[in-house]
Amino acid sequence: MFKIDHLGIAVKSVATAKKFYEKLGLPVSEEEFVAAEKVKLVMASAGDSRLELLEPTSEDSTIAKFLAKRGEGLHHVALKVPDLAAVVERLKKDGIRLVSDEIKIGAGGHRYVFVHPSSSGGVLFELVES
Ligand code: CO
């Protein structure tokens, strides 16, 4: 079943940004590093939904580039899909541009790909496997 898994939010500092979510009363996870994306992150849970706060750990991280260009804010929408490999194959066949051709492993060991915003109306979509 398709559903929104989380919203990714680019921040300069996870330690600072997470305070707002804690003040709101949302449970915030422990910090996690994702070497492939050069970020550290926490997840704030809002019921079934999650907000992913992403801080770059390197200047050449895509999140660092995003912050330099646009500042802090909403970065991507993550959709949970039932069969990621099948969806990726279908999109590629339909000429949809993906950020990387390979399915990657992210936070919590989940499998994901990003759809390039040029193919999706300006929104960076992360597709994650359910
Ligand atoms: Co994400």
mmCIF file of C-alpha atoms and ligand atoms in Angstrom:
data_model
loop_
_atom_site.group_PDB
_atom_site.id
_atom_site.type_symbol
_atom_site.label_atom_id
_atom_site.label_comp_id
_atom_site.label_asym_id
_atom_site.label_seq_id
_atom_site.Cartn_x
_atom_site.Cartn_y
_atom_site.Cartn_z
ATOM 1 C CA MET A 1 0.000 0.000 0.000
ATOM 2 C CA PHE A 2 1.260 3.473 -0.860
ATOM 3 C CA LYS A 3 1.479 5.970 1.985
ATOM 4 C CA ILE A 4 3.584 8.926 3.035
ATOM 5 C CA ASP A 5 6.411 7.510 5.145
ATOM 6 C CA HIS A 6 8.095 10.705 6.234
ATOM 7 C CA LEU A 7 8.922 14.283 5.312
ATOM 8 C CA GLY A 8 12.603 15.175 5.098
ATOM 9 C CA ILE A 9 13.605 18.562 6.535
ATOM 10 C CA ALA A 10 17.063 20.047 5.985
ATOM 11 C CA VAL A 11 18.524 21.722 9.086
ATOM 12 C CA LYS A 12 21.853 23.266 9.979
ATOM 13 C CA SER A 13 21.896 21.524 13.343
ATOM 14 C CA VAL A 14 19.894 18.478 14.376
ATOM 15 C CA ALA A 15 20.682 19.216 18.043
ATOM 16 C CA THR A 16 19.109 22.687 17.750
ATOM 17 C CA ALA A 17 16.243 21.824 15.415
ATOM 18 C CA LYS A 18 15.037 18.825 17.408
ATOM 19 C CA LYS A 19 14.302 21.031 20.440
ATOM 20 C CA PHE A 20 11.272 22.490 18.671
ATOM 21 C CA TYR A 21 9.830 19.017 18.058
ATOM 22 C CA GLU A 22 10.512 18.000 21.652
ATOM 23 C CA LYS A 23 8.758 21.157 22.866
ATOM 24 C CA LEU A 24 5.814 20.211 20.653
ATOM 25 C CA GLY A 25 5.745 16.901 22.502
ATOM 26 C CA LEU A 26 6.869 14.573 19.706
ATOM 27 C CA PRO A 27 9.154 11.668 20.538
ATOM 28 C CA VAL A 28 12.537 12.169 18.829
ATOM 29 C CA SER A 29 14.821 9.231 17.997
ATOM 30 C CA GLU A 30 18.533 8.880 18.728
ATOM 31 C CA GLU A 31 20.904 10.394 16.174
ATOM 32 C CA GLU A 32 21.854 8.178 13.282
ATOM 33 C CA PHE A 33 24.569 8.619 10.626
ATOM 34 C CA VAL A 34 23.998 7.724 6.996
ATOM 35 C CA ALA A 35 27.439 7.567 5.403
ATOM 36 C CA ALA A 36 26.098 7.248 1.843
ATOM 37 C CA GLU A 37 24.287 10.599 2.117
ATOM 38 C CA LYS A 38 26.821 12.270 4.436
ATOM 39 C CA VAL A 39 24.143 13.254 6.931
ATOM 40 C CA LYS A 40 23.174 12.721 10.501
ATOM 41 C CA LEU A 41 19.502 12.541 11.261
ATOM 42 C CA VAL A 42 16.804 12.089 13.852
ATOM 43 C CA MET A 43 13.203 11.046 13.326
ATOM 44 C CA ALA A 44 10.385 12.850 15.137
ATOM 45 C CA SER A 45 7.257 10.691 15.303
ATOM 46 C CA ALA A 46 3.797 12.155 14.835
ATOM 47 C CA GLY A 47 1.529 9.145 15.200
ATOM 48 C CA ASP A 48 2.044 7.018 12.091
ATOM 49 C CA SER A 49 3.959 9.758 10.313
ATOM 50 C CA ARG A 50 7.541 10.817 10.806
ATOM 51 C CA LEU A 51 9.561 13.962 10.281
ATOM 52 C CA GLU A 52 13.192 13.372 9.345
ATOM 53 C CA LEU A 53 15.612 16.139 10.368
ATOM 54 C CA LEU A 54 18.750 16.032 8.252
ATOM 55 C CA GLU A 55 22.047 17.757 9.017
ATOM 56 C CA PRO A 56 25.002 17.555 6.605
ATOM 57 C CA THR A 57 28.228 16.032 7.940
ATOM 58 C CA SER A 58 30.276 17.193 4.956
ATOM 59 C CA GLU A 59 30.426 20.200 2.630
ATOM 60 C CA ASP A 60 29.755 17.997 -0.395
ATOM 61 C CA SER A 61 26.629 16.423 1.080
ATOM 62 C CA THR A 62 23.493 17.117 -1.006
ATOM 63 C CA ILE A 63 21.937 18.544 2.170
ATOM 64 C CA ALA A 64 24.837 21.013 2.531
ATOM 65 C CA LYS A 65 24.259 22.145 -1.041
ATOM 66 C CA PHE A 66 20.529 22.460 -0.428
ATOM 67 C CA LEU A 67 21.121 24.579 2.713
ATOM 68 C CA ALA A 68 23.549 26.847 0.837
ATOM 69 C CA LYS A 69 21.049 27.382 -1.974
ATOM 70 C CA ARG A 70 17.708 27.510 -0.171
ATOM 71 C CA GLY A 71 18.341 27.558 3.553
ATOM 72 C CA GLU A 72 16.615 25.330 6.070
ATOM 73 C CA GLY A 73 13.256 23.816 5.231
ATOM 74 C CA LEU A 74 11.305 21.025 3.596
ATOM 75 C CA HIS A 75 13.652 18.917 1.485
ATOM 76 C CA HIS A 76 11.791 15.798 0.342
ATOM 77 C CA VAL A 77 8.605 13.762 0.601
ATOM 78 C CA ALA A 78 9.100 10.042 1.218
ATOM 79 C CA LEU A 79 6.480 7.685 -0.160
ATOM 80 C CA LYS A 80 6.290 4.100 0.988
ATOM 81 C CA VAL A 81 5.744 1.775 -1.964
ATOM 82 C CA PRO A 82 4.803 -1.917 -1.896
ATOM 83 C CA ASP A 83 7.444 -3.265 -4.313
ATOM 84 C CA LEU A 84 10.297 -0.813 -4.792
ATOM 85 C CA ALA A 85 12.197 -2.748 -7.464
ATOM 86 C CA ALA A 86 9.037 -3.072 -9.592
ATOM 87 C CA VAL A 87 8.149 0.605 -9.182
ATOM 88 C CA VAL A 88 11.703 1.676 -10.079
ATOM 89 C CA GLU A 89 11.674 -0.511 -13.180
ATOM 90 C CA ARG A 90 8.297 0.911 -14.251
ATOM 91 C CA LEU A 91 9.435 4.515 -13.745
ATOM 92 C CA LYS A 92 12.669 3.973 -15.671
ATOM 93 C CA LYS A 93 10.743 2.414 -18.534
ATOM 94 C CA ASP A 94 8.451 5.454 -18.579
ATOM 95 C CA GLY A 95 11.446 7.794 -18.832
ATOM 96 C CA ILE A 96 11.182 9.157 -15.291
ATOM 97 C CA ARG A 97 14.539 10.489 -14.131
ATOM 98 C CA LEU A 98 15.923 9.108 -10.871
ATOM 99 C CA VAL A 99 18.679 10.759 -8.833
ATOM 100 C CA SER A 100 20.574 7.455 -8.810
ATOM 101 C CA ASP A 101 19.917 4.327 -10.841
ATOM 102 C CA GLU A 102 20.658 2.021 -7.932
ATOM 103 C CA ILE A 103 18.413 1.303 -4.955
ATOM 104 C CA LYS A 104 20.328 2.439 -1.848
ATOM 105 C CA ILE A 105 20.244 1.485 1.833
ATOM 106 C CA GLY A 106 19.362 4.313 4.237
ATOM 107 C CA ALA A 107 18.447 5.054 7.846
ATOM 108 C CA GLY A 108 17.225 1.988 9.716
ATOM 109 C CA GLY A 109 18.349 -0.214 6.837
ATOM 110 C CA HIS A 110 15.467 0.738 4.547
ATOM 111 C CA ARG A 111 15.816 0.560 0.759
ATOM 112 C CA TYR A 112 15.216 3.783 -1.171
ATOM 113 C CA VAL A 113 15.655 5.806 -4.347
ATOM 114 C CA PHE A 114 15.101 9.488 -5.077
ATOM 115 C CA VAL A 115 13.082 10.670 -8.080
ATOM 116 C CA HIS A 116 14.601 13.710 -9.733
ATOM 117 C CA PRO A 117 12.396 16.826 -9.192
ATOM 118 C CA SER A 118 12.567 17.560 -12.937
ATOM 119 C CA SER A 119 10.365 14.482 -13.450
ATOM 120 C CA SER A 120 7.952 15.106 -10.571
ATOM 121 C CA GLY A 121 6.779 18.689 -10.693
ATOM 122 C CA GLY A 122 9.561 20.156 -8.596
ATOM 123 C CA VAL A 123 9.166 17.851 -5.595
ATOM 124 C CA LEU A 124 12.044 15.628 -4.543
ATOM 125 C CA PHE A 125 10.404 12.253 -3.859
ATOM 126 C CA GLU A 126 12.093 9.528 -1.903
ATOM 127 C CA LEU A 127 10.564 6.125 -2.582
ATOM 128 C CA VAL A 128 11.048 3.680 0.283
ATOM 129 C CA GLU A 129 10.121 0.037 0.454
ATOM 130 C CA SER A 130 7.408 -0.971 2.880
HETATM 131 CO CO CO B 1 14.134 10.626 3.837
#
